[in-house]
Amino acid sequence: MNFSTQMDAAKKGIITKEMEIVAKKEQMEVNTLRKLIAEGKIVIPANKNHTSLDAEGVGQGLRTKINVNLGISKDCRDIELELEKVKTAVNMKAEAIMDLSCFGKTEEFRKRVVEISPAMIGTVPIYDAVGFYDKELKDITKDEFLKVVEKHARDGVDFMTIHAGINRETAAVFKRNPRLMNFVSRGGSLLYAWMELNNQENPFYEYYDELLEICEKYDVTLSLGDACRPGSLKDSTDPSQIKELMTLGELTLRAWEKNVQVMIEGPGHVPLNEIAANMLIEKKLCHGAPFYVLGPIVTDVAPGYDHITSAIGGAIAAANGADFLCYVTPAEHLRLPTLDDMKEGIIASRIAAHAADIAKGVPGAIEWDHEMSQARRDLDWEKMFELALDEEKPRKYRKESMPEDKHTCTMCGKMCAVRNMNKVMDGKNVNILRDDD
């Protein structure tokens, strides 16, 4: 039986090879997975032209996934460094990579990323439009916007952020309800500017059916972007954000009618006490579609440490239903991230995702922690390093500060509670001042 997309296959009762891969990874019965894909509650972003892909699922009942943003800008255009970041991100077990390149001809870099990456690949085509056509924003036509989308789809991109929800209605709500930070979404601000400069409707909203035809043709998952995400705690959960989310819910249903998979992108800067409500609102208004959150960043005053503010918000968001975390690095709000910034962002996001998976009862999540606890009880340092989320850093710390008693560490030495409890429980003497018998 033929099918056009993973959703189409799922509706027809077909088990694809990607579904089998994801079901095995997630310890989920494959027909349960298929049913949730048919309902739109799980997506498997898998472009037909991304032949190096190792499929992952995003959505209800699955492990929380993380995304890594990278790509060149006008000020930082070292393609080889960005490719090194791609390889490092894959080695550090990121499930997704978004190429956010926003300068020059991005095609070469995008194709190389798709070629080498088993992780799913995302892009924001509007970033590419200005450079692709070498035209100012105002002069780009709706057909040209759609052609860039099709170009990215043809190149093998698995999911695309499209800011279709910032239509004239949403813009009117924004104008009536002033914000401290206006728009902080790069793609959303570009589309809003295009609409204002041309006095026209958002082309991705007006010609949404044509966009869906492209997505269905290549099986591109539509990641409906949040142009109105708050960039300040003062703007969180405001009328603009909620109005756009309502529109995204309507667009979700239209996409599902065409068998196009959908994710919803969510809030940026949100105080702790509003995160759970934001997750509930998204799931309600967008009919259970997977939620891809940017942060949330829980305080505005920690530049240089926003990987931490984001991990705090991400853990709470995912524990309350978010499915996909976009990592944030220490360089957020400050510069294009370095390789080391990227590494710190990945680790922080993976910690947040795993902590949430424990809270959600994801199969196999807490067992990893139990294995670590057993290795700690056994004072099996090698096993601890092997189980560590980041093996490199704990090995480095251990090597830099070796204790007199190799079973302990330099914090407690022979007063180590684990060492001494093991001895007592085994009926042995506890020697702290003298060597063991």
CSV table of N, CA and C in Angstrom, one decimal, residues 1 83 152 239 249 259 277 289 310 314 322-323 327 364:
chain,number,residue,atom,x,y,z
A,1,MET,N,0.8,-1.2,0.0
A,1,MET,CA,0.0,0.0,0.0
A,1,MET,C,0.9,1.2,0.0
A,83,LEU,N,30.5,22.6,11.0
A,83,LEU,CA,30.4,21.1,10.7
A,83,LEU,C,31.0,20.3,11.9
A,152,HIS,N,14.6,23.7,0.5
A,152,HIS,CA,15.0,23.1,1.8
A,152,HIS,C,14.4,21.7,1.9
A,239,PRO,N,-1.8,38.4,25.6
A,239,PRO,CA,-2.8,38.2,24.5
A,239,PRO,C,-2.2,37.9,23.2
A,249,GLY,N,-3.4,26.3,16.5
A,249,GLY,CA,-4.3,25.1,16.7
A,249,GLY,C,-5.2,24.9,15.5
A,259,ASN,N,-2.5,15.1,6.0
A,259,ASN,CA,-1.5,14.1,6.4
A,259,ASN,C,-0.1,14.7,6.7
A,277,ALA,N,1.0,25.9,33.3
A,277,ALA,CA,-0.2,26.4,32.6
A,277,ALA,C,0.0,26.6,31.1
A,289,ALA,N,-0.9,18.1,19.9
A,289,ALA,CA,0.3,18.1,19.0
A,289,ALA,C,1.6,18.2,19.9
A,310,SER,N,17.6,28.1,31.3
A,310,SER,CA,16.8,27.3,30.4
A,310,SER,C,16.6,25.9,30.8
A,314,GLY,N,13.2,24.1,31.2
A,314,GLY,CA,12.9,23.0,30.4
A,314,GLY,C,12.5,21.7,31.1
A,322,ALA,N,5.7,19.0,27.8
A,322,ALA,CA,6.5,19.4,26.7
A,322,ALA,C,7.3,18.2,26.2
A,323,ASP,N,7.5,18.1,24.9
A,323,ASP,CA,8.0,16.9,24.2
A,323,ASP,C,9.5,17.0,23.7
A,327,TYR,N,17.8,23.5,23.0
A,327,TYR,CA,18.9,23.9,23.9
A,327,TYR,C,19.1,25.4,23.9
A,364,GLY,N,12.4,3.0,31.2
A,364,GLY,CA,13.8,2.9,31.2
A,364,GLY,C,14.5,4.2,31.7
